[in-house]
Structures are given as C-alpha cells and as structure tokens.
Amino acid sequence: MPTVPTRTSELPRSGIRVVMDLAWASAKPVLRLEAGQPDVAPPDHVLEAMRESIARKETGYTPNAGLPALREACAAKLARVNGIHRSPEQIVISTGSMEGLLSAVLGLCEPGDEVLIPDPGWPNYAMVCRLGSLRGVAYPLRPENDYRPDLDEVDALVNGRTRMVIVNSPSNPLGTVWDDEVMSGWVELAERHDLWVLSDECYDEIVFDADATSPAVVDGGDERVVAVHSFSKTYAMTGLRVGYVSGPLHVIETLTKMQEALVACVNGPAQRGAIAALEGPQDFVVAMRERYRRRRDLALSVARETAIPHVVPQGAFYLWLPLGAGIGDTMEFCRRLVSDAKVAVAPGETFGSNGAGAIRVSLAASEETIDEGMRRIASVVHAASLS
Ligand code: PLP
C-alpha cells in the first residue's frame, strides 16, 4: 500500500475551521465571530455581469493569464488605487488571491528554500510553504514594537537558503497597516540578501485611518516585489474565487505557464463579474469600508468599556485581543467560549506562536452580534480574572 506523505497528511488544520465546526455542532445558537467572510452579497452590477456572461454561454476555457479586458482593468486599478504602475502583461488572474500566493511561492522558490512569514500571520502561508517542501520561518511581530517587524531581528533570520519574505498589510489577524518606512525597510532588506518580496494586499481597500502602501511602489520594489490582490473582501466575492498577481514581466510569464498545470484558467463568468466590479461604480467599496469602520469603532468602545486588552485595527476587518498568558491554550479557550458563552472566535495560536494569549474577533458580522459577542468574551475573561 503506498503511503501518503506526512508533508500533506499532517498538514495542520486551521484552528478557525475547528471553532467553526464546534459552532455548527452546538445545540444552542452561537454568535459567529470567527470567520473572515463578508456578510453581504456582491454589488448587483457584478451579479448582472455574471448572469449576462452565462446567458452568452461563456462557459469555456479562458486564456491562462486571464481575460485581456480583466488584466487591463486590474492594471488601471493598481495605478488608481495602489500607485503600482504595471502593464496588463505584468498581471496574471488567479483563482482567488490564495492560488496567486501559492503559485508565486512555488514558482519563485526551490524545494528546501526558506520563506520568512509573519507571526502572527495568516495560517495559509505556513501551509503553502509546507506543500512546496519549503521551510516557513516565522518573523515575530510584537506588541512592544506596535506589531511592526524588527528588521535587525529579521536580518538575523536570513541565511543562504532564504529566498522570499511574505508581507501582509493590512494584516490578518492584526489589522495593522505598515507605512512607507516599514515597506522601504523590507525592500532594502530584500535587496541586501537578494530575496523576493511577496506582498499579500488582500485587504488593500479596507483601510480606516492610515494610508496603506505597497512595497511595490518604494524604490527598488518594482523589480523584486510580487503583489497579490483579491476581489474577495473588497467586493464580497469570496466564493467566486478571483484574484490577481502583478510583478516583473518574466515572473508573470512564468506564473502564467504554471496556471496551465494548476487551474488552467479562472472561471469565465466570475472574471466578467470582476471586470464589472472594477469598471462599475465604487460606492459599494466606500459603503463597505464605512460599515467595517462603524463595527470596528463599536467593538473598540465595548473593549474599552469592559477593559479588554485590544489592538486598534487600522485596516482589514479583525480585532486582535491580546488577553494574556492567563487564558492558557488559545484553542481550549475558544472551545470554552463556544460551550460556555456561545460565542465563536479564532484562536491566536492558529496564526503562529506569537498568537499565544490572544484571540481574533472577526468584524464581518452585524453590530448586534459584535456588541453582544464582545460582552460575552469580556464576562468570561473577567469571571476567571484572566486578563
Ligand atoms: N490573504 C489574506 C491575508 C486573507 O485573509 C485571505 C482570506 O481570508 C486571503 C489572502 C485569500 O483570499 P482569496 O483567496 O479569497 O482572495
């Protein structure tokens, strides 16, 4: 009997999924604050464009790199919103930004290479490294440094096998946004050691009181920064699976060849929806951002009122609560929150060892759910004098 390699069979399960299953299995209703999924439908004109595409029977393969009109629309958006000036030929459409990240990591690293990943950071980075037989090396983001990287410390993690650094701003799970200084620091570090910078900008348009910037726009960024963007959060299109990768031409040509082996192409009607999203009115994006801002402000006001330690998110739609070592194992703590308080949140340690003592609250829920959920968390924390 052939064996399944442990590289894949032992792929750790996301703690968020575990909590989700517990919430589904609960006999009594649970307040759902664990998932990073917008709680609204995409704008009508996006759905209409997809309906029209289906009516035209556009069900065949599309070019590996994506529909030319979508690549053009993405190039225009990158220039308009992100200040990234790249031609349509420097863009490949991916099956969600997740597949774009996967293909960039696999395409730019050799098995055995090391990839620097944020800790706390989105768990999928470590999973992708493992799938590619790469070593994910966590770089710590610490509260005492406002969750900014200590670049001297990162420098010391670099060795002859280090090939890439992954950066994510606005951050999931922290909600922090890095400024030009941090981004320049990353590009300088990458230049010094000849590394790729893979910039996950999935939340680029959900920013409240900061300017989100891309390492692709700082000096030297053009040549070594591969940026990944998504339609999932900005236009509430998570299940439609459309994202895009931009970078130096030879990188995009390579990733385009890889598309054939990975997914062949992205779903045609979904790409039509994505074109409509970028070319149609942007009031949906403004309204979403304001809705998340209101929810963030509400969550912060409950956190302050109930004296719960928190990090003020400047972007994305998560609230990071560094409750302290007293909560013990964060997965166990989340189990208790589901069973005793009927509230589901994400365990900090699923985002890396620097997530110990913390939980992540998703703001992709109604104001009532956030208000009540935060109060229930506070009462569990205070009842046990944990924080
Ligand atoms: N990057 C981050 C930081 C995320 O939080 C997510 C989804 O939650 C993604 C990328 C992937 O998004 P998608 O594949 O839907 O574009």
CSV table of C-alpha atoms in Angstrom, one decimal, residues 208-209 290-304 312-313 363 370:
chain,number,residue,atom,x,y,z
A,208,PHE,CA,-9.6,53.3,8.0
A,209,ASP,CA,-7.1,55.8,9.4
A,290,GLU,CA,-17.7,52.7,6.4
A,291,ARG,CA,-19.7,49.7,7.6
A,292,TYR,CA,-16.5,48.0,8.8
A,293,ARG,CA,-15.3,51.3,10.4
A,294,ARG,CA,-18.6,51.5,12.4
A,295,ARG,CA,-18.2,47.9,13.5
A,296,ARG,CA,-14.6,48.5,14.5
A,297,ASP,CA,-15.5,51.6,16.5
A,298,LEU,CA,-18.3,49.7,18.2
A,299,ALA,CA,-16.0,46.8,19.1
A,300,LEU,CA,-13.4,49.2,20.3
A,301,SER,CA,-15.9,51.0,22.5
A,302,VAL,CA,-17.0,47.7,24.1
A,303,ALA,CA,-13.4,46.7,24.6
A,304,ARG,CA,-12.6,49.9,26.3
A,312,VAL,CA,-6.7,49.2,17.4
A,313,PRO,CA,-7.1,47.9,13.8
A,363,LEU,CA,-15.9,42.2,12.4
A,370,ILE,CA,-20.3,42.2,17.7
